Amino acid sequence: MTDAAQAAPWQGSVALVLGSSTGGVGRHVSSLVRGLLAAGCRVLVCGPAATDDLFGFAAAGADFAPVEIPASPGPQDSGAIRALRRALAGREFDVVHAHGLRAAFVAALSRPSTPLVVTWHNAVLARGLRGSASALVERIVARSADLTLGASEDLVARAELLGAREARLGAVAAPVAAAPKRTRAAVRAEFRVAADVPLIVSVGRLHPQKRYDVLLEACARWRDLDPAPVTVVAGSGPSYMLLAQRASELHARFYLLGHRTDVPDLLAGADLAVVTSDWEARQLFAQEALRAGVPLITTAVGGLPGLVGDAAVQIPPGDVDALDRAVRELLADPAKRADYAARGPRRAATWPTEQDTVADVLAAYASVAPVRAGQG
């Protein structure tokens, strides 16, 4: 093989597998689809039909096969495994690349002998029987993959502990958000927020992991501020009713917006962005906030400290007092807010780009399934 052939980009056939997603994982896979197609790869995406509707895999030029991968392990996995086997049958793939533990578990039991790359996007936080089942899934996935890519260092360490053959940090870039379509004043007018009233924004799935209960409890304390800030949360999920009821009980200026597609607009109207999660890898909203130059308060968990560095105020998870203090200090100090607003874009400039991420994934594929350019 010549040096030119050795240096040529990997151009093979890839099956990307994902489970249910309305946010970061789906957007990551969508970014990969575009990058892999541009690199000359042939791409099939297998996942719930709703993900193609939301992220447009087929519209981008990939083949798409609906495979309904359930959110939790159970007897229904057998149907997902059969569906994925049918989707992969009749075509030869150089690599199967699964995103997330649920998709990886189904892929590990579906593919015959095709090399398997798995990207771990999330940690298992469940306890009890569900936690035990998830831990078994983790172990099976770790030992089945030819290569494990972790979205954060703690995920790489976890995979290695469970017996991964090879594990390393994988580049995961957030697609650059579109520019806001509305002005700051127009966004704030939607929520009837006057020009002098602070607007605090958070975006994420309404799930216990995100700890919006902490944000809500702190929000109730801010009624004594003059003017009292308004807090809005964009996202849907199982915690909606509990949060809505608690917000009503506390008479908090805390509003649930449901699923939104205008996060750039929300950030354009925001004074502060907040992430209260118990765990995150490279949380999408944290990246969007820093890129937009919105001062960010985030919990120091998982991959967040390495992601934000000194560009955000970091607090312990589950600590209402710490969040309360951090918000009050930033709202009381315009110079400090301006400093953090300037730090965000500088930090974002150091992150891997979508092109970096695609190059990293192509190198991963080449390491487990060498294919010369044009010969996939």
Short mmCIF file of C-alpha atoms in Angstrom, two decimals:
data_model
loop_
_atom_site.label_atom_id
_atom_site.label_comp_id
_atom_site.label_asym_id
_atom_site.label_seq_id
_atom_site.Cartn_x
_atom_site.Cartn_y
_atom_site.Cartn_z
CA MET A 1 0.00 0.00 0.00
CA THR A 2 1.35 3.43 -0.90
CA ASP A 3 1.73 6.29 1.56
CA ALA A 4 -1.04 8.12 -0.30
CA ALA A 5 -3.41 5.20 0.14
CA GLN A 6 -2.51 4.92 3.81
CA ALA A 7 -3.23 8.62 4.31
CA ALA A 8 -6.53 8.59 2.41
CA PRO A 9 -9.66 9.13 4.51
CA TRP A 10 -11.69 6.12 5.58
CA GLN A 11 -14.61 5.53 3.22
CA GLY A 12 -16.64 2.57 4.31
CA SER A 13 -20.20 1.57 5.06
CA VAL A 14 -21.52 2.51 8.51
CA ALA A 15 -24.67 1.67 10.43
CA LEU A 16 -25.36 4.27 13.12
CA VAL A 17 -27.71 3.07 15.87
CA LEU A 18 -29.45 5.23 18.46
CA GLY A 19 -32.36 5.00 20.87
CA SER A 20 -34.95 7.59 21.78
CA SER A 21 -33.53 11.11 21.75
CA THR A 22 -34.84 14.65 21.62
CA GLY A 23 -31.56 16.42 22.31
CA GLY A 24 -27.82 15.92 22.46
CA VAL A 25 -27.42 12.33 21.23
CA GLY A 26 -29.72 12.86 18.26
CA ARG A 27 -28.01 16.10 17.29
CA HIS A 28 -24.61 14.42 17.57
CA VAL A 29 -25.70 11.58 15.28
CA SER A 30 -27.22 14.08 12.86
CA SER A 31 -23.90 15.93 12.73
CA LEU A 32 -22.05 12.66 12.10
CA VAL A 33 -24.45 11.73 9.31
CA ARG A 34 -23.69 14.92 7.44
CA GLY A 35 -19.95 14.65 8.02
CA LEU A 36 -19.70 10.96 7.09
CA LEU A 37 -21.71 11.44 3.90
CA ALA A 38 -19.49 14.37 2.94
CA ALA A 39 -16.45 12.14 3.51
CA GLY A 40 -17.79 9.59 1.02
CA CYS A 41 -19.13 7.00 3.47
CA ARG A 42 -22.35 5.08 2.99
CA VAL A 43 -24.59 5.57 6.02
CA LEU A 44 -27.61 3.76 7.42
CA VAL A 45 -29.25 5.14 10.56
CA CYS A 46 -31.31 2.77 12.73
CA GLY A 47 -33.45 4.20 15.51
CA PRO A 48 -36.97 5.16 16.56
CA ALA A 49 -39.03 6.69 13.75
CA ALA A 50 -39.47 9.84 15.83
CA THR A 51 -35.73 10.52 15.70
CA ASP A 52 -35.77 10.72 11.91
CA ASP A 53 -38.75 13.05 12.06
CA LEU A 54 -36.89 15.29 14.52
CA PHE A 55 -33.32 15.17 13.22
CA GLY A 56 -33.82 14.53 9.49
CA PHE A 57 -31.36 11.68 8.89
CA ALA A 58 -33.04 10.58 5.66
CA ALA A 59 -33.47 14.17 4.54
CA ALA A 60 -29.71 14.61 4.90
CA GLY A 61 -29.11 11.72 2.49
CA ALA A 62 -28.68 8.70 4.78
CA ASP A 63 -30.72 5.53 4.57
CA PHE A 64 -33.02 5.16 7.57
CA ALA A 65 -34.58 2.06 9.12
CA PRO A 66 -37.04 2.44 12.01
CA VAL A 67 -35.97 0.41 15.05
CA GLU A 68 -37.91 1.18 18.23
CA ILE A 69 -35.30 0.78 20.96
CA PRO A 70 -36.99 1.05 24.39
CA ALA A 71 -35.66 3.41 27.04
CA SER A 72 -35.26 0.67 29.68
CA PRO A 73 -34.09 -2.97 29.50
CA GLY A 74 -36.93 -5.48 29.32
CA PRO A 75 -38.69 -8.20 27.31
CA GLN A 76 -39.40 -5.65 24.56
CA ASP A 77 -35.69 -5.67 23.73
CA SER A 78 -36.24 -8.87 21.75
CA GLY A 79 -38.40 -6.97 19.25
CA ALA A 80 -35.77 -4.26 18.85
CA ILE A 81 -33.07 -6.88 18.30
CA ARG A 82 -35.13 -8.59 15.58
CA ALA A 83 -35.85 -5.25 13.92
CA LEU A 84 -32.19 -4.26 13.90
CA ARG A 85 -31.17 -7.63 12.49
CA ARG A 86 -33.67 -7.14 9.64
CA ALA A 87 -32.35 -3.63 9.01
CA LEU A 88 -28.77 -4.88 8.79
CA ALA A 89 -29.58 -8.00 6.74
CA GLY A 90 -28.68 -8.10 3.08
CA ARG A 91 -26.05 -5.38 3.29
CA GLU A 92 -22.44 -5.60 4.35
CA PHE A 93 -21.32 -2.97 6.83
CA ASP A 94 -17.74 -2.23 7.76
CA VAL A 95 -18.72 -0.79 11.14
CA VAL A 96 -21.75 -0.62 13.40
CA HIS A 97 -21.56 2.49 15.61
CA ALA A 98 -24.03 2.57 18.49
CA HIS A 99 -24.76 5.68 20.55
CA GLY A 100 -25.77 5.21 24.16
CA LEU A 101 -26.01 2.07 26.28
CA ARG A 102 -29.51 1.06 25.19
CA ALA A 103 -28.69 1.25 21.49
CA ALA A 104 -25.35 -0.45 22.11
CA PHE A 105 -26.98 -3.33 23.98
CA VAL A 106 -29.39 -3.98 21.11
CA ALA A 107 -26.57 -3.64 18.58
CA ALA A 108 -24.31 -6.02 20.50
CA LEU A 109 -26.98 -8.73 20.32
CA SER A 110 -27.96 -8.00 16.70
CA ARG A 111 -24.87 -7.76 14.56
CA PRO A 112 -23.11 -10.96 13.40
CA SER A 113 -19.38 -10.26 13.20
CA THR A 114 -19.24 -6.61 12.14
CA PRO A 115 -16.86 -4.49 14.25
CA LEU A 116 -18.77 -2.54 16.90
CA VAL A 117 -17.89 0.97 18.04
CA VAL A 118 -19.89 2.35 20.97
CA THR A 119 -20.07 5.93 22.16
CA TRP A 120 -21.04 6.23 25.82
CA HIS A 121 -22.99 9.47 26.21
CA ASN A 122 -24.48 9.05 29.68
CA ALA A 123 -23.77 7.53 33.07
CA VAL A 124 -26.16 5.11 34.81
CA LEU A 125 -27.67 6.86 37.82
CA ALA A 126 -30.57 4.49 38.53
CA ARG A 127 -30.66 2.47 41.74
CA GLY A 128 -32.48 -0.68 42.87
CA LEU A 129 -33.63 -3.28 40.36
CA ARG A 130 -33.43 -0.88 37.44
CA GLY A 131 -29.91 0.08 38.44
CA SER A 132 -28.90 -3.59 38.64
CA ALA A 133 -30.33 -4.27 35.18
CA SER A 134 -28.56 -1.22 33.78
CA ALA A 135 -25.27 -2.29 35.36
CA LEU A 136 -25.56 -5.65 33.59
CA VAL A 137 -26.22 -3.83 30.31
CA GLU A 138 -23.12 -1.69 30.94
CA ARG A 139 -20.95 -4.76 31.41
CA ILE A 140 -22.27 -6.51 28.30
CA VAL A 141 -21.78 -3.37 26.21
CA ALA A 142 -18.29 -2.70 27.54
CA ARG A 143 -17.10 -6.22 26.74
CA SER A 144 -18.87 -6.47 23.36
CA ALA A 145 -17.47 -3.34 21.75
CA ASP A 146 -14.29 -3.46 19.71
CA LEU A 147 -13.77 0.20 20.63
CA THR A 148 -15.45 2.36 23.26
CA LEU A 149 -15.54 6.15 22.92
CA GLY A 150 -16.50 8.09 26.04
CA ALA A 151 -18.02 11.56 25.93
CA SER A 152 -16.23 12.30 29.23
CA GLU A 153 -13.25 10.91 31.12
CA ASP A 154 -15.40 9.31 33.84
CA LEU A 155 -17.29 7.32 31.19
CA VAL A 156 -14.00 6.06 29.74
CA ALA A 157 -12.88 4.99 33.24
CA ARG A 158 -16.21 3.24 33.84
CA ALA A 159 -15.98 1.29 30.58
CA GLU A 160 -12.41 0.24 31.39
CA LEU A 161 -13.46 -0.90 34.86
CA LEU A 162 -16.16 -3.09 33.31
CA GLY A 163 -13.77 -4.80 30.92
CA ALA A 164 -13.75 -2.72 27.74
CA ARG A 165 -11.21 -4.03 25.21
CA GLU A 166 -10.14 -0.52 24.24
CA ALA A 167 -11.58 2.76 25.51
CA ARG A 168 -10.67 6.38 24.95
CA LEU A 169 -12.14 9.84 25.04
CA GLY A 170 -14.10 10.65 21.90
CA ALA A 171 -14.54 14.11 20.44
CA VAL A 172 -18.17 15.23 20.71
CA ALA A 173 -18.93 18.65 19.28
CA ALA A 174 -22.22 20.45 19.64
CA PRO A 175 -23.42 21.60 16.23
CA VAL A 176 -23.10 25.37 16.03
CA ALA A 177 -26.51 26.84 16.81
CA ALA A 178 -28.31 29.07 14.39
CA ALA A 179 -28.38 32.78 15.04
CA PRO A 180 -31.37 34.11 17.02
CA LYS A 181 -34.38 34.97 14.89
CA ARG A 182 -35.86 37.40 17.39
CA THR A 183 -34.51 40.36 19.30
CA ARG A 184 -33.81 40.31 23.01
CA ALA A 185 -36.80 42.57 23.58
CA ALA A 186 -39.12 40.33 21.55
CA VAL A 187 -38.09 37.21 23.47
CA ARG A 188 -38.59 38.89 26.82
CA ALA A 189 -41.94 40.28 25.70
CA GLU A 190 -43.15 36.69 25.16
CA PHE A 191 -42.70 36.08 28.89
CA ARG A 192 -43.83 39.57 29.91
CA VAL A 193 -40.43 40.29 31.41
CA ALA A 194 -39.62 43.98 31.74
CA ALA A 195 -36.25 45.30 30.62
CA ASP A 196 -34.93 45.55 34.20
CA VAL A 197 -36.12 42.07 35.31
CA PRO A 198 -33.49 39.29 35.16
CA LEU A 199 -34.43 36.34 32.97
CA ILE A 200 -32.87 32.99 33.95
CA VAL A 201 -32.99 30.19 31.37
CA SER A 202 -32.39 26.44 31.53
CA VAL A 203 -32.93 23.86 28.80
CA GLY A 204 -33.09 20.09 29.16
CA ARG A 205 -35.28 17.05 29.58
CA LEU A 206 -37.60 17.23 32.58
CA HIS A 207 -36.06 14.22 34.33
CA PRO A 208 -34.88 13.72 37.93
CA GLN A 209 -31.24 13.64 36.73
CA LYS A 210 -31.54 17.30 35.70
CA ARG A 211 -32.50 18.31 39.27
CA TYR A 212 -34.89 21.05 38.27
CA ASP A 213 -36.29 20.69 41.78
CA VAL A 214 -33.11 22.41 43.00
CA LEU A 215 -33.59 25.26 40.54
CA LEU A 216 -37.24 25.58 41.54
CA GLU A 217 -36.49 25.71 45.28
CA ALA A 218 -33.86 28.39 44.71
CA CYS A 219 -36.20 30.30 42.42
CA ALA A 220 -38.77 30.53 45.23
CA ARG A 221 -36.17 32.30 47.38
CA TRP A 222 -35.53 34.97 44.76
CA ARG A 223 -38.94 36.53 45.34
CA ASP A 224 -37.23 38.80 47.89
CA LEU A 225 -35.03 40.33 45.19
CA ASP A 226 -36.02 43.62 43.62
CA PRO A 227 -36.75 43.09 40.83
CA ALA A 228 -37.42 39.37 41.31
CA PRO A 229 -36.03 37.30 38.41
CA VAL A 230 -38.15 35.11 36.16
CA THR A 231 -36.95 31.55 35.50
CA VAL A 232 -38.00 29.59 32.41
CA VAL A 233 -37.19 25.97 31.59
CA ALA A 234 -37.50 24.58 28.06
CA GLY A 235 -37.97 20.84 27.76
CA SER A 236 -40.43 18.01 28.23
CA GLY A 237 -40.30 14.84 30.26
CA PRO A 238 -41.68 12.80 33.14
CA SER A 239 -41.06 15.41 35.86
CA TYR A 240 -43.38 17.99 34.29
CA MET A 241 -46.41 17.55 36.56
CA LEU A 242 -44.39 17.35 39.79
CA LEU A 243 -42.48 20.52 38.92
CA ALA A 244 -45.61 22.39 37.85
CA GLN A 245 -47.40 21.47 41.06
CA ARG A 246 -44.44 22.44 43.24
CA ALA A 247 -44.02 25.77 41.42
CA SER A 248 -47.66 26.55 42.13
CA GLU A 249 -47.27 25.64 45.81
CA LEU A 250 -44.22 27.88 46.18
CA HIS A 251 -45.68 30.74 44.13
CA ALA A 252 -42.35 30.77 42.34
CA ARG A 253 -41.72 32.78 39.18
CA PHE A 254 -40.78 29.51 37.49
CA TYR A 255 -42.32 28.56 34.15
CA LEU A 256 -42.16 25.34 32.13
CA LEU A 257 -42.13 26.05 28.40
CA GLY A 258 -42.32 22.52 27.04
CA HIS A 259 -40.19 21.43 24.08
CA ARG A 260 -38.72 24.42 22.23
CA THR A 261 -36.82 24.71 18.98
CA ASP A 262 -35.74 28.33 19.55
CA VAL A 263 -32.98 27.94 22.13
CA PRO A 264 -30.83 30.61 20.41
CA ASP A 265 -33.73 33.03 20.87
CA LEU A 266 -34.14 32.09 24.54
CA LEU A 267 -30.44 32.71 25.13
CA ALA A 268 -30.65 36.05 23.34
CA GLY A 269 -33.19 37.13 25.94
CA ALA A 270 -31.43 35.61 28.95
CA ASP A 271 -29.36 37.25 31.68
CA LEU A 272 -28.18 33.96 33.19
CA ALA A 273 -28.13 30.30 32.14
CA VAL A 274 -28.27 27.52 34.73
CA VAL A 275 -27.52 23.78 34.68
CA THR A 276 -28.39 21.88 37.89
CA SER A 277 -27.86 18.25 36.78
CA ASP A 278 -26.56 15.46 38.99
CA TRP A 279 -24.46 14.30 36.04
CA GLU A 280 -23.66 15.37 32.49
CA ALA A 281 -20.98 14.56 29.93
CA ARG A 282 -20.78 17.45 27.44
CA GLN A 283 -24.15 19.00 28.12
CA LEU A 284 -25.56 20.62 25.01
CA PHE A 285 -27.21 23.61 26.66
CA ALA A 286 -24.04 24.46 28.60
CA GLN A 287 -22.18 24.62 25.30
CA GLU A 288 -24.90 26.72 23.68
CA ALA A 289 -24.92 29.17 26.59
CA LEU A 290 -21.15 29.70 26.59
CA ARG A 291 -21.05 30.10 22.82
CA ALA A 292 -23.81 32.70 23.07
CA GLY A 293 -21.93 34.63 25.75
CA VAL A 294 -24.56 34.12 28.46
CA PRO A 295 -23.11 33.87 32.00
CA LEU A 296 -23.47 30.24 33.10
CA ILE A 297 -23.86 28.56 36.48
CA THR A 298 -23.38 24.80 36.36
CA THR A 299 -22.88 21.86 38.66
CA ALA A 300 -19.35 20.43 38.90
CA VAL A 301 -20.23 16.88 37.81
CA GLY A 302 -19.16 14.39 35.14
CA GLY A 303 -17.58 16.06 32.14
CA LEU A 304 -18.82 19.58 32.92
CA PRO A 305 -15.71 20.88 34.75
CA GLY A 306 -13.50 19.86 31.83
CA LEU A 307 -15.99 21.33 29.38
CA VAL A 308 -16.50 24.77 30.92
CA GLY A 309 -13.18 25.31 32.71
CA ASP A 310 -13.12 28.78 34.30
CA ALA A 311 -15.78 30.11 31.93
CA ALA A 312 -18.69 29.24 34.27
CA VAL A 313 -19.50 29.42 37.97
CA GLN A 314 -19.40 25.84 39.26
CA ILE A 315 -21.42 24.65 42.26
CA PRO A 316 -21.91 21.28 44.00
CA PRO A 317 -24.86 19.16 42.78
CA GLY A 318 -28.05 19.18 44.81
CA ASP A 319 -27.06 22.30 46.74
CA VAL A 320 -29.89 24.85 46.79
CA ASP A 321 -27.90 27.22 49.01
CA ALA A 322 -24.94 27.25 46.61
CA LEU A 323 -27.19 27.95 43.62
CA ASP A 324 -29.00 30.68 45.51
CA ARG A 325 -25.73 32.40 46.42
CA ALA A 326 -24.28 32.09 42.91
CA VAL A 327 -27.32 33.66 41.27
CA ARG A 328 -27.52 36.48 43.81
CA GLU A 329 -23.81 37.27 43.41
CA LEU A 330 -23.99 37.43 39.62
CA LEU A 331 -27.18 39.48 39.55
CA ALA A 332 -25.66 41.96 42.01
CA ASP A 333 -22.43 42.40 40.04
CA PRO A 334 -22.77 43.57 36.40
CA ALA A 335 -18.97 43.57 35.95
CA LYS A 336 -18.76 39.92 37.01
CA ARG A 337 -21.57 39.00 34.62
CA ALA A 338 -19.77 40.79 31.81
CA ASP A 339 -16.56 38.94 32.63
CA TYR A 340 -18.26 35.54 32.43
CA ALA A 341 -20.09 36.58 29.28
CA ALA A 342 -16.72 37.24 27.65
CA ARG A 343 -15.16 34.01 28.93
CA GLY A 344 -17.80 31.79 27.32
CA PRO A 345 -16.98 32.31 23.63
CA ARG A 346 -13.25 32.13 24.38
CA ARG A 347 -13.74 28.74 26.04
CA ALA A 348 -15.99 27.55 23.22
CA ALA A 349 -13.26 28.32 20.70
CA THR A 350 -11.11 25.59 22.31
CA TRP A 351 -13.69 22.80 21.85
CA PRO A 352 -13.59 20.27 19.02
CA THR A 353 -15.52 21.33 15.94
CA GLU A 354 -17.92 19.15 13.99
CA GLN A 355 -15.09 18.57 11.50
CA ASP A 356 -12.80 17.47 14.35
CA THR A 357 -15.47 15.08 15.58
CA VAL A 358 -15.99 13.49 12.18
CA ALA A 359 -12.21 13.10 11.72
CA ASP A 360 -11.97 11.44 15.15
CA VAL A 361 -14.78 9.02 14.31
CA LEU A 362 -13.25 8.16 10.93
CA ALA A 363 -9.97 7.37 12.71
CA ALA A 364 -11.90 5.16 15.13
CA TYR A 365 -13.51 3.26 12.25
CA ALA A 366 -10.16 2.85 10.52
CA SER A 367 -8.67 1.36 13.70
CA VAL A 368 -11.27 -1.44 13.86
CA ALA A 369 -12.07 -1.89 10.16
CA PRO A 370 -9.33 -0.71 7.80
CA VAL A 371 -10.86 0.30 4.47
CA ARG A 372 -8.99 2.23 1.81
CA ALA A 373 -10.53 5.23 0.10
CA GLY A 374 -13.07 4.20 -2.52
CA GLN A 375 -12.95 0.51 -1.51
CA GLY A 376 -15.61 0.39 1.24
#
